[in-house]
Coordinates of C-alpha atoms and ligand atoms in Angstrom, one line a residue:
X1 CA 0.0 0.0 0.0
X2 CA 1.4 3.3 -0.9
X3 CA 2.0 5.6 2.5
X4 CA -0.1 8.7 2.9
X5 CA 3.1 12.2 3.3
X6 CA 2.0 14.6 5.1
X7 CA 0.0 17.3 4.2
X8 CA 2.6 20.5 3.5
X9 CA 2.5 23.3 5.6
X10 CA 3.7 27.4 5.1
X11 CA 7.0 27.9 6.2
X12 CA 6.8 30.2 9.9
X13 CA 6.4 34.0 9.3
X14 CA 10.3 35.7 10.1
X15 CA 11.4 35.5 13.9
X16 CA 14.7 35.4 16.4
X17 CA 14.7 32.2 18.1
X18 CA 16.1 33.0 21.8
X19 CA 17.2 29.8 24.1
X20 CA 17.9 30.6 27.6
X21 CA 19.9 28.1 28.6
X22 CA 21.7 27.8 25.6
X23 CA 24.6 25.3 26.4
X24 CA 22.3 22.8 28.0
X25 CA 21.8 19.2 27.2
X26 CA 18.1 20.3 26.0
X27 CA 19.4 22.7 23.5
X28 CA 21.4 20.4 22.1
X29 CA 19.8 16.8 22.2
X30 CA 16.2 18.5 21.2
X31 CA 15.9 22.1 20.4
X32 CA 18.6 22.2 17.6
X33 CA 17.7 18.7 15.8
X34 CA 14.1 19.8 16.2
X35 CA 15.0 23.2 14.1
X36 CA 17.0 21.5 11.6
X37 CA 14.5 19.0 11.2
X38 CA 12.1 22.7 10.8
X39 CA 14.6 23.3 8.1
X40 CA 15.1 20.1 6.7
X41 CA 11.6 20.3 6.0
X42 CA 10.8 24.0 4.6
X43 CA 9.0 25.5 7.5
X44 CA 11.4 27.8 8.6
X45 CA 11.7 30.9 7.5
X46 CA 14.3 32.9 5.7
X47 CA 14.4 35.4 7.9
X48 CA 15.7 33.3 11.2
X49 CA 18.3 34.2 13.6
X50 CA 18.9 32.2 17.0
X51 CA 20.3 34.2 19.9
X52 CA 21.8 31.7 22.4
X53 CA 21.9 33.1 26.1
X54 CA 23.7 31.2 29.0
X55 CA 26.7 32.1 31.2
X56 CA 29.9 32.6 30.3
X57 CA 31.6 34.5 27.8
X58 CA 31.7 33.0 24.1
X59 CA 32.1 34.4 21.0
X60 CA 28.8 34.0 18.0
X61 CA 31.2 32.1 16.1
X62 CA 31.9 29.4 19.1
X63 CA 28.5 29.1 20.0
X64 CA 27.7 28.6 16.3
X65 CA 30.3 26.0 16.4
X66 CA 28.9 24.6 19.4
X67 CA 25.1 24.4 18.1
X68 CA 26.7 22.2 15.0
X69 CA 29.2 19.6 16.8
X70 CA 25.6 18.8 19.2
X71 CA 23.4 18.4 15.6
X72 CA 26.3 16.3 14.3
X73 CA 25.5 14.4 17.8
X74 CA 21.6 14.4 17.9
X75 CA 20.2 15.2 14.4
X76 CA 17.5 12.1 13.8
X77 CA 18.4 12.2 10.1
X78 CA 21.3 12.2 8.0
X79 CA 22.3 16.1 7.8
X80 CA 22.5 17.9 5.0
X81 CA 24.9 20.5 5.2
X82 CA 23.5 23.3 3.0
X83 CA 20.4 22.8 5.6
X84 CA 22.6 23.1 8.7
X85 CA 24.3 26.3 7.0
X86 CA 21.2 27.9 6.3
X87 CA 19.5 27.4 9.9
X88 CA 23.0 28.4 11.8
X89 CA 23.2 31.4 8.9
X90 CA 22.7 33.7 11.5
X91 CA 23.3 33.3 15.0
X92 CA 24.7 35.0 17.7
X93 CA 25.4 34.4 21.8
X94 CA 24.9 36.6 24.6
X95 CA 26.8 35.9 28.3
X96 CA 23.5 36.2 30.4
X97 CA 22.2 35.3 33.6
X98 CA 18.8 34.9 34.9
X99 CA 18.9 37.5 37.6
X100 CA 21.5 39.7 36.1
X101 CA 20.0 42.7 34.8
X102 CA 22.7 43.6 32.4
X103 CA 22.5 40.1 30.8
X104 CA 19.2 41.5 29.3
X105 CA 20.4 44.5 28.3
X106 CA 23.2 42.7 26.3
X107 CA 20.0 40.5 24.9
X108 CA 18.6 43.8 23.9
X109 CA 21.4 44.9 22.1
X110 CA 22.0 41.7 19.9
X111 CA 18.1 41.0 19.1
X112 CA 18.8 44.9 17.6
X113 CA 21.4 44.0 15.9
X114 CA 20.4 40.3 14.6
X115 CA 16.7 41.5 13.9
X116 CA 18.4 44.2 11.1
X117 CA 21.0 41.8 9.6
X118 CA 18.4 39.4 9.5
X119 CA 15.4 40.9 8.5
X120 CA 13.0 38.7 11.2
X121 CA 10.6 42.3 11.7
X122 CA 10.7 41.8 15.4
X123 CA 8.9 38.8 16.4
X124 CA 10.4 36.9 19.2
X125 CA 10.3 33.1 20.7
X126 CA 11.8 33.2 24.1
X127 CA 12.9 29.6 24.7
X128 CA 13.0 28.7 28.3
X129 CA 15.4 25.6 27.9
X130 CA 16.4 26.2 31.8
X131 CA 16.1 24.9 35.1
X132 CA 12.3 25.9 36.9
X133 CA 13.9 28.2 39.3
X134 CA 14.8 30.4 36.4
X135 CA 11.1 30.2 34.8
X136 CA 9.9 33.3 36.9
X137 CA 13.1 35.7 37.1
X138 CA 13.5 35.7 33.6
X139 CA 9.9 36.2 32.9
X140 CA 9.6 38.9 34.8
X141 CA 13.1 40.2 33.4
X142 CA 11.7 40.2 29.8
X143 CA 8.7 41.7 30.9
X144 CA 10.3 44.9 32.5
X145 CA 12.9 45.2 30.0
X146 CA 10.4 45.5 27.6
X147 CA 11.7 42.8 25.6
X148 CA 8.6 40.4 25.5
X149 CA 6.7 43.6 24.8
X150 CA 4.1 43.4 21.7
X151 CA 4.6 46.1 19.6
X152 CA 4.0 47.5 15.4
X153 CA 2.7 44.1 14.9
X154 CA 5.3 42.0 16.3
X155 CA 5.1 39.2 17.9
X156 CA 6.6 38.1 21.3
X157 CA 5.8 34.7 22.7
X158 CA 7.7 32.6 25.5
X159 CA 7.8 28.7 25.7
X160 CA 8.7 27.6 29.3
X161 CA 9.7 23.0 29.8
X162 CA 8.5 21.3 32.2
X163 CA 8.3 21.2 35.2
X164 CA 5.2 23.9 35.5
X165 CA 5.5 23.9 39.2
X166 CA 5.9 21.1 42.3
X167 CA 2.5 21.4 43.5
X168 CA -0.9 23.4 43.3
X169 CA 0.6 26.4 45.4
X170 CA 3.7 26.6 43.5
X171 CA 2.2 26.3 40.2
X172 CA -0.5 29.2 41.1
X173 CA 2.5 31.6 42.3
X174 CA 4.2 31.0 38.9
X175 CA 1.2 31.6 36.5
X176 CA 0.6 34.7 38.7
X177 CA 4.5 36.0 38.4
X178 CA 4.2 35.5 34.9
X179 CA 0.9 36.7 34.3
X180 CA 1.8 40.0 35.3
X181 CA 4.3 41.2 32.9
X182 CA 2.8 38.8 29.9
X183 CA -0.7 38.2 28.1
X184 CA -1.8 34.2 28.6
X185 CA -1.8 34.0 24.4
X186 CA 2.1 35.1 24.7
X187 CA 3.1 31.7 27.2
X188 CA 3.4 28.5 25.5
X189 CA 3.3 25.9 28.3
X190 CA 5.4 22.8 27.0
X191 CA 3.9 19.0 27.3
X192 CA 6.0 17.1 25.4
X193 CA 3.3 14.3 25.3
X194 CA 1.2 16.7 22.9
X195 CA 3.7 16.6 19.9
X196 CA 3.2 12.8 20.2
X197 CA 1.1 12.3 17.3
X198 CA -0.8 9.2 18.6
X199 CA -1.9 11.5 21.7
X200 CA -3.0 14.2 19.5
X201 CA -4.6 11.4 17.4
X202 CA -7.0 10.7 19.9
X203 CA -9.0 13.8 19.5
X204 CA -9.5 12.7 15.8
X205 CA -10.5 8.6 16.5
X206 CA -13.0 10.3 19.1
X207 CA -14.5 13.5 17.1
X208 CA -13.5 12.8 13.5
X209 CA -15.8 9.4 13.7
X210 CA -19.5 8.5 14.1
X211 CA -18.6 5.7 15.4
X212 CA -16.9 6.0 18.7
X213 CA -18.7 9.2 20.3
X214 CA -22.2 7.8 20.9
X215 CA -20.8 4.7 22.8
X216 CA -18.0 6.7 25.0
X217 CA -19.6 7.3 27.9
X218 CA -21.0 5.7 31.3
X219 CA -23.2 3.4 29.3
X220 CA -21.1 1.6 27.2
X221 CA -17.5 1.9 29.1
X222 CA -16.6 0.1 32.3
X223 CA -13.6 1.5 33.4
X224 CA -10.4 3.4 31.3
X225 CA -6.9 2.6 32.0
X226 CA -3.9 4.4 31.0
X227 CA -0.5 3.2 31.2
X228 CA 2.8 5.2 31.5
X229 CA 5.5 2.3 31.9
X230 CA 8.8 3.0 31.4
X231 CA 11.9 0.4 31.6
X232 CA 14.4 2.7 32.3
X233 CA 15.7 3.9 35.9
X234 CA 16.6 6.6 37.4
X235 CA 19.9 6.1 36.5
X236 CA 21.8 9.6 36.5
X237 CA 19.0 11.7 37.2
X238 CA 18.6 11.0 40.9
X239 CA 18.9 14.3 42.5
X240 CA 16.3 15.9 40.3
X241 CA 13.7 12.7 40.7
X242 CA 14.4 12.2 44.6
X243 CA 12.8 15.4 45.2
X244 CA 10.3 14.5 42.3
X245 CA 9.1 11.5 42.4
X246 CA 6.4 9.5 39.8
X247 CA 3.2 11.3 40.7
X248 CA 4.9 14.6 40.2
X249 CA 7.2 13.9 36.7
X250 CA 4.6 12.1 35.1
X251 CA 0.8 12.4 36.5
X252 CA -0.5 16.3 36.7
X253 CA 1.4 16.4 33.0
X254 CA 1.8 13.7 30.8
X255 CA -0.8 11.1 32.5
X256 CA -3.6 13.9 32.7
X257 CA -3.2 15.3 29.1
X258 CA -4.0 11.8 28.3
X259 CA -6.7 11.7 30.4
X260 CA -8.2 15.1 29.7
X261 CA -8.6 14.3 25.4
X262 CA -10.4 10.6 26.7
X263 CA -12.6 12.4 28.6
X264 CA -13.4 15.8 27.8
X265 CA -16.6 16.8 25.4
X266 CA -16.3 17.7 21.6
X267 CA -15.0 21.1 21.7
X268 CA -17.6 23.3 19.8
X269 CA -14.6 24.3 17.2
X270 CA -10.9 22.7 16.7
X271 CA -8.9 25.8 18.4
X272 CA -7.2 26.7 21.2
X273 CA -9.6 28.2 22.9
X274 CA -12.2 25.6 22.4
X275 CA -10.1 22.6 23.0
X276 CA -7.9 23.7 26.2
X277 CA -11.8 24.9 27.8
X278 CA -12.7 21.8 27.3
X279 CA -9.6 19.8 28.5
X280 CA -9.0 22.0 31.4
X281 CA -13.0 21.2 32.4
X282 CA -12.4 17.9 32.0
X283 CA -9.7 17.8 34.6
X284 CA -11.5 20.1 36.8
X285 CA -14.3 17.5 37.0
X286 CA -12.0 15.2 38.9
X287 CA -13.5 14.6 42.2
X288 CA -10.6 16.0 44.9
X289 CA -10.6 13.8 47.3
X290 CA -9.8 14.1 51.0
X291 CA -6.7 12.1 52.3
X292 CA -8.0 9.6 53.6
X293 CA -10.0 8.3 50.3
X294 CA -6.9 9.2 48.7
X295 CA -4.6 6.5 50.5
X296 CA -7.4 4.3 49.7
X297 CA -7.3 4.9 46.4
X298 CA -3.4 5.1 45.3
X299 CA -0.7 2.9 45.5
X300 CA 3.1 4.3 45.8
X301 CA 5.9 2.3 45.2
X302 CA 10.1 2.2 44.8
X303 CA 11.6 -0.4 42.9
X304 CA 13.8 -2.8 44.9
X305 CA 17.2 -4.8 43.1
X306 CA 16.3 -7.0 39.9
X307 CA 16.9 -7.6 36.3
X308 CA 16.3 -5.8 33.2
X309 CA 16.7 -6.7 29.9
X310 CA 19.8 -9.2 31.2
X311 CA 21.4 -6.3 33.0
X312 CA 21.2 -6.3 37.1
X313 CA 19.3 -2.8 38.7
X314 CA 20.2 -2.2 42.3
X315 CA 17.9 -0.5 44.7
X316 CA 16.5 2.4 43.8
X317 CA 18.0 3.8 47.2
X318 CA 21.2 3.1 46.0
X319 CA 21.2 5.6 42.7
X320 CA 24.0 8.2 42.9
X321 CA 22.3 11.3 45.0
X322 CA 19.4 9.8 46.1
X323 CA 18.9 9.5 49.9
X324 CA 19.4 5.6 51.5
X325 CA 16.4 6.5 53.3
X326 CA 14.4 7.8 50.7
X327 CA 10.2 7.6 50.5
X328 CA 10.2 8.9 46.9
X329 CA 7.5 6.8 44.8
X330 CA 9.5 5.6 41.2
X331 CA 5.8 3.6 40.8
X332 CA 2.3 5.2 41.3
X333 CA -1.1 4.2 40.3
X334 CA -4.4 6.0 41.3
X335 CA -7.8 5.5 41.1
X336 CA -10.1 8.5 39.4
X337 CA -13.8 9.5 39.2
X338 CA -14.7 12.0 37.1
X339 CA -17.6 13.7 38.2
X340 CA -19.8 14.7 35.2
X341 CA -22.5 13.9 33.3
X342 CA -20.5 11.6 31.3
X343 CA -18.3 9.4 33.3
X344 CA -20.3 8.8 36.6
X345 CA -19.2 5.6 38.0
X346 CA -16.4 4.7 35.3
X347 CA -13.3 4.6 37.3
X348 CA -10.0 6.0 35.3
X349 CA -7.1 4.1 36.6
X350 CA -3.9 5.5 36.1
X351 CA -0.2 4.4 36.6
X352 CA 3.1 4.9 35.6
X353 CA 6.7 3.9 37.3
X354 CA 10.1 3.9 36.0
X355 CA 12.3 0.4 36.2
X356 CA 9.2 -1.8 34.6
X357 CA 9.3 -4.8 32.4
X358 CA 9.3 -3.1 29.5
X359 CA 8.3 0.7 27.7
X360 CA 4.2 1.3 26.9
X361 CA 2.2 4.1 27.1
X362 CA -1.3 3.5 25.9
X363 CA -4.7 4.0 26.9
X364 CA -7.3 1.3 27.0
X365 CA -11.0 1.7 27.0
X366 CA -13.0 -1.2 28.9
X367 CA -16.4 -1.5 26.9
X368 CA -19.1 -3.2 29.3
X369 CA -19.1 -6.5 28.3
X370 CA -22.3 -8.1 26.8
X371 CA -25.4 -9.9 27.9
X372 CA -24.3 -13.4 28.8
X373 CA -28.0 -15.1 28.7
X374 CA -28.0 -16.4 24.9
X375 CA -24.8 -18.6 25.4
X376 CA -26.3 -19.7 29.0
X377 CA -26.8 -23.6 27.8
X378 CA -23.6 -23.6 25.8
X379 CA -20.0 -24.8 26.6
X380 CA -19.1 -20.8 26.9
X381 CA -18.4 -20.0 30.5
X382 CA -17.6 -16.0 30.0
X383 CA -17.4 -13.1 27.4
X384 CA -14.8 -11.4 27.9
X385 CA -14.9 -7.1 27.7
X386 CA -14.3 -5.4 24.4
X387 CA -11.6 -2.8 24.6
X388 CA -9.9 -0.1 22.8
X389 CA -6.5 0.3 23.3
X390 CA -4.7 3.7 21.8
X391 CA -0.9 3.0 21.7
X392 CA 1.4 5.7 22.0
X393 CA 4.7 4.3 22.1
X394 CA 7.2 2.5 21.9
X395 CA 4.6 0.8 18.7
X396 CA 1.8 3.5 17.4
X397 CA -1.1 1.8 16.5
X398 CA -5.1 1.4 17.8
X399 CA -6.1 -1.9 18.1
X400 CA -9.7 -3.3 19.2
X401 CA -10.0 -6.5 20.9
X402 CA -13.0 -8.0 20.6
X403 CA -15.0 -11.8 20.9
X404 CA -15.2 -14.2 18.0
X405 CA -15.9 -17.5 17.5
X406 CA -13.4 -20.3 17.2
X407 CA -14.1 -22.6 14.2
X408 CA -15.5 -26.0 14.9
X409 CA -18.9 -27.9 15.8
X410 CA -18.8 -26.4 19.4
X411 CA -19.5 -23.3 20.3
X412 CA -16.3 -21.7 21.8
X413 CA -15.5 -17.9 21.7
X414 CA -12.1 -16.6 22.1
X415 CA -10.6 -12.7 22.4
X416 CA -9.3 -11.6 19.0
X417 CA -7.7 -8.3 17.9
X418 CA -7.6 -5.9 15.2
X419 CA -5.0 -3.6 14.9
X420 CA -3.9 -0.4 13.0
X421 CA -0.5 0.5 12.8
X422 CA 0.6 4.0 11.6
X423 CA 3.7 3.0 9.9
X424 CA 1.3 0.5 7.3
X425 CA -0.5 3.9 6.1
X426 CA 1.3 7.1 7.0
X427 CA 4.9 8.2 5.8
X428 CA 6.5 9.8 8.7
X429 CA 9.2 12.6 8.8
X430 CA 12.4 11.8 10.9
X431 CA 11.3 13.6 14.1
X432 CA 12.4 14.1 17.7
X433 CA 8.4 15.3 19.2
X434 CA 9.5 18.7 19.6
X435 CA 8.8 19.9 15.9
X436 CA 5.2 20.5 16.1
X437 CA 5.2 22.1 19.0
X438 CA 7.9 24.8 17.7
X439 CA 6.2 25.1 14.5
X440 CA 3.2 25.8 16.3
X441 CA 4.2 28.2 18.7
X442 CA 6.3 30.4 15.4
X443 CA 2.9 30.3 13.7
X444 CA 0.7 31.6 16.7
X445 CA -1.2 28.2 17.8
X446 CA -1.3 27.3 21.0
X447 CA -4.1 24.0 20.9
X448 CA -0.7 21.9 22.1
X449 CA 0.2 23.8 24.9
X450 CA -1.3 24.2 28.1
X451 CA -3.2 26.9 29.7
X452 CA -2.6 28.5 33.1
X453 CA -6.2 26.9 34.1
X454 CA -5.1 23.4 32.6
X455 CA -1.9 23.3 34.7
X456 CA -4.0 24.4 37.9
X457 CA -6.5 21.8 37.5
X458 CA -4.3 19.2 36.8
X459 CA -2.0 19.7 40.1
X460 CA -5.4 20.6 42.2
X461 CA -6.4 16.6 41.3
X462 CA -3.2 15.4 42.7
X463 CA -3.0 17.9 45.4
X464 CA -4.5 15.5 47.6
X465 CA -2.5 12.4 47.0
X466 CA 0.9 14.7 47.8
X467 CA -0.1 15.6 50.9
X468 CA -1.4 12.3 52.3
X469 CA 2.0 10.7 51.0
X470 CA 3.9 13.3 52.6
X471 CA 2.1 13.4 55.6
X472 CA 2.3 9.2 55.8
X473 CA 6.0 9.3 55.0
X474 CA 7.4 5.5 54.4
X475 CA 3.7 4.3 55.9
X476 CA 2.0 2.6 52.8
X477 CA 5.4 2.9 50.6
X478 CA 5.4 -0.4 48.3
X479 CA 8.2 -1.8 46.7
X480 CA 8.2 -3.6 43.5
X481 CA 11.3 -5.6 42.1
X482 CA 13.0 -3.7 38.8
X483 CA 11.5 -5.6 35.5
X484 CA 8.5 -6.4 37.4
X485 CA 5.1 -5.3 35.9
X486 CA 4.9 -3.1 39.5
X487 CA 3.9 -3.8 43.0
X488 CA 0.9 -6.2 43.5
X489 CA -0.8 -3.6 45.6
X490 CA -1.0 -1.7 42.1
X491 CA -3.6 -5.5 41.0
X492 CA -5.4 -5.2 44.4
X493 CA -6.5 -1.7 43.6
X494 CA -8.0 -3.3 40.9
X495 CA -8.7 -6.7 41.6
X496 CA -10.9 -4.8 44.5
X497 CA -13.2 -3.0 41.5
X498 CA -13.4 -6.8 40.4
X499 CA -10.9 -5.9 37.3
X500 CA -7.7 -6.0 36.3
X501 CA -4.9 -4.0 34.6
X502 CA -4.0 -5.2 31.0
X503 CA -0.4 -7.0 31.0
X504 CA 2.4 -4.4 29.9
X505 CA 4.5 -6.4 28.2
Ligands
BG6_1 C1 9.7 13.4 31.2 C2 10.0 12.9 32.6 O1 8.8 14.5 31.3 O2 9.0 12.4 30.5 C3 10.9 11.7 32.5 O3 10.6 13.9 33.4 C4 10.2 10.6 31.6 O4 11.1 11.1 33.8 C5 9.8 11.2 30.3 O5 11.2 9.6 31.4 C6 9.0 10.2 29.5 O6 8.8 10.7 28.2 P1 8.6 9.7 27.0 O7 8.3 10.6 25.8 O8 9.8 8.9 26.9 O9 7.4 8.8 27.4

C-alpha cells in the first residue's frame, strides 16, 4: 500500500529564536535537531536568527560551532549541510544570567542588531530551555525590559519546559508571576506528550468518527486505563527525581493530558480556545478527594534490586544522589472519578513507574461486556470485555480486541484483535516530538500547549495524593522488584473494582 506524506505546511512567518539556557543538554539533544529537522523540511523561515543566552563568555562564532558539533550528535536524520548552513546562517550568543539585569540588556542589544542583519521584523520566541527556578526571574526580566513587549505588529511569545510547578501552590505563584508582565496568548506551556502524534490522534479517533462518540460514555465503558510504563531507571537523574518522584514527573502532566482528550466533550470548534476549555474542564471535573480516600485509592511504590533486559538494577536507594532513606515513589497508580455527566461511576485508573518490564504508554477503553443469557446452555463459560487500546509508544497503533468464534462444531468464543498501525498507512518525517510544538508556537497556535487553568486543574487533582503521602512518609510505601510489571498492591487496587490491569509487556 502506498504511505499517505503529510500534508505540507507554510514555512513560519520571520522570527529570532532566543534559548535561555543555551549550552544545555536540551538545546542540544532537542531544540537544535528539532529546528534542523524545521529546516530540513521547509517551514522555517528565511528570515531566522537564533540568539543563544547562558553564562559565560563566548564568542557568535563558538557558539555557532557549538550548536553544530551537538546536531552532528543528535540530528535524527542524516544532515544535510547546506540545511545546517542555512539554519546556523545567522546566530549570535549573549553571556547572560537569569537574575543579572545587564545580561538582558546585552540581549537587547544583539536581538537589535540580529533583527536588522536578519530581517526577522521583530517577532520573538523566548525559549525557556532552563532549570524551573529560572522560569519566573526571567519572565519577569523580559517583561520589565520591555523585551517580551508586543509592539508594530510583532510578535513576542515565550515557551517555558517542564516542570510547571511542584504542586498546586507553586504552580498558582508562577502563572501569577508570569501573568503579570505577559498576556496568557504570549506563554506557550510545553507538554512534550502533545507533539506525540498518537496522543493528538486521539482527538480525531474520538471527534473525527460517528462511530466512537455515541458509545463513550458511562453506558457503554466500564472503566479506562492508562498506562505510562517506562523500563528505564533513574539512573543519572537522581537528585532531580528524589525530590520528584512519579506522581509529580509524570501524572499532573503527561498522565492527565491523556486523560483530559479521553474524557473531555467535543469542543464546539478545533482551536485553542475551544479545546484547552474543554480539556481544562475535563480535569477540573475530577472529584478532589480528602486524604484519607486518597490513600485508599493510590498505591506508591520504589523499585527494589532486579533484572532488566539481562542487566542487574540495584535499589532504587542506592542511585548516585538519592537518599538511603528515601520515601520517593518511582511507581504510582491511582484510582479517578470524574464527576460529570458523562463518566459517573467509570473509574479511570492510572499508573506509571520507572524500572518496569518493559516501555508502553497507551490507553485502554473497557467496553461493558455483553449480555451473557443467549450462550447460558452452551459450553461458553464467560465473554470477555471489548476494549480499545490507543498505543502511543514504543509501537503506534489502535487496536480493538473483541469476541469471536473459534471454528469447529462447538460453540467456543475466544478474544481476537484488530489492529492499526501508523507505519502500514502514513509516511512519517524523521522527528524528535519537539517539531510541532515549535512550529506551532512560530505560527501563533497554541491548541498543544497548556493553559494557566489546565496546569492548575491538573495539580489541584493530585494535590490530595501529595499531601497524604507526605504526611504518611514510608507508611504505605510499596516496593516492586525492577522488570516487574509493579507492585501487587498496584492489581489489588483493581482486583478490588473486580478488574484487572491489562499486562504491559
Ligand atoms: C519526562 C519525565 O517529562 O518524560 C521523565 O521527566 C520521563 O522522567 C519522560 O522519562 C517520559 O517521556 P517519553 O516521551 O519517553 O514517554
Amino acid at each position: 500500500m502506498a504511505k499517505q506524506p503529510a500534508t505540507k505546511a507554510k514555512p513560519a512567518g520571520p522570527s529570532s529564536f532566543v534559548i535561555f539556557g543555551a549550552s544545555g543538554d536540551l538545546t542540544h539533544r532537542l531544540l537544535v535537531p528539532a529546528l534542523y529537522n524545521l529546516a530540513a523540511e521547509g517551514l522555517l523561515p528565511e528570515a531566522f536568527a537564533i540568539i543563544g543566552v547562558a553564562r559565560g563568555e563566548k564568542s557568535d562564532d563558538a557558539f555557532r560551532a557549538d550548536l553544530a558539533s551537538g546536531l552532528a550528535r543528535f540530528a535524527s536524520a542524516p544532515i544535510d549541510q547546506a540545511v545546517a548552513r542555512r539554519l546556523f546562517g545567522c546566530v549570535s550568543y549573549v553571556n547572560g544570567d537569569a537574575e543579572d539585569p545587564a545580561g538582558y540588556e546585552r540581549l537587547k542589544q544583539a536581538l537589535a542588531r540580529s533583527e536588522r542583519a536578519c530581517e526577522t521584523r521583530g517577532n520573538r520566541l523566548f525559549y525557556l530551555a532552563t532549570p524551573p527556578a529560572a522560569f519566573a526571574p526571567i519572565g519577569r526580566h523580559l517583561g520589565q525590559s520591555g523585551l517580551s513587549h508586543e509592539e508594530n505588529g510583532a510578535w513576542r511569545r515565550l515557551i517555558i519546559e517542564k516542570p510547571f510547578g511542584t504542586d498546586l501552590a507553586s504552580a498558582q505563584a508562577l502563572n501569577r508571576e508570569l501573568l503579570e508582565v505577559l498576556h496568557e496568548d504570549q506563554i506557550y506551556r510545553i507538554d512534550h506528550y502533545l507533539g506525540k502524534e498518537t496522543v493528538q490522534n486521539i482527538l480525531v479517533l474520538r471527534f473525527g468518527n460517528g462511530l466512537f462518540e455515541p458509545i463513550w460514555n458511562r453506558d457503554h465503558i466500564d472503566h479506562v486505563q492508562i498506562t505510562v510504563a517506562e523500563s528505564l531507571t533513574v539512573g543519572r537523574r537522581g537528585r532531580f527525581y528524589d525530590a520528584v518522584g512519579a506522581l509529580r514527573d509524570m501524572v499532573p502532566n503527561h498522565l492527565f493530558q491523556l486523560l483530559s482528550l479521553v474524557a473531555m466533550e467535543p469542543p464546539a470548534r478545533f482551536d485553542a480556545q475551544w479545546v484547552r476549555s474543554e480539556k481544562a474542564q475535563a480535569l477540573d471535573a475530577i472529584h478532589v478527594r480528602d486524604e484519607a480516600a486518597a490513600l485508599q485509592d493510590s498505591v506508591r511504590a520504589q523499585y527494589v534490586a532486579g533484572r532488566i533486559g539481562g542487566e542487574e538494577v540495584p535499589d532504587y536507594r542506592k542511585t548516585p544522589n538519592v537518599a538511603p532513606d528515601s520515601t520517593t515513589e518511582t511507581y504510582v497508580a491511582l484510582k479517578l472519578m470524574i464527576d460529570n455527566w458523562r463518566w459517573a461511576g467509570v473509574p479511570f485508573y492510572l499508573r506509571t513507574g520507572k524500572a518496569l518490564k518493559s516501555r508502553r504508554t497507551d490507553v485502554a477503553i473497557n467496553f461493558k461486556r455483553a449480555p451473557f443469557a443467549m450462550f447460558r446452555d452452551t459450553p461458553v463459560e464467560r465473554l470477555a470485555r471489548n476494549f480499545l487500546v490507543m498505543r502511543i509508544q514504543p509501537e503506534e497503533c489502535i487496536s480493538l480486541h473483541f469476541n469471536a468464534k473459534v471454528p469447529g462444531p462447538v460453540v467456543s468464543i475466544a478474544g481476537v484483535d484488530m489492529t492499526f498501525e501508523y507505519e502500514d498507512y502514513f509516511a512519517a518525517a524523521p522527528s524528535t516530538g519537539y517539531e510541532t510544538l515549535v512550529y506551532d508556537c512560530m505560527i501563533g497556535d497554541a491548541m498543544l500547549f497548556q493553559r494557566a487553568d489546565g496546569v492548575e486543574a491538573g495539580w489541584r487533582a493530585v494535590q490530595p495524593f501529595l499531601d497524604a503521602w507526605r504526611n504518611a512518609g514510608a507508611k504505605g510505601l510499596a516496593t516492586y522488584p525492577a522488570g516487574s510489571e509493579g507492585p501487587p498492591e498496584a492489581d489489588e487496587l483493581l482486583a478490588r473494582d473486580g478488574r484487572r490491569w491489562l499486562p504491559i509487556a
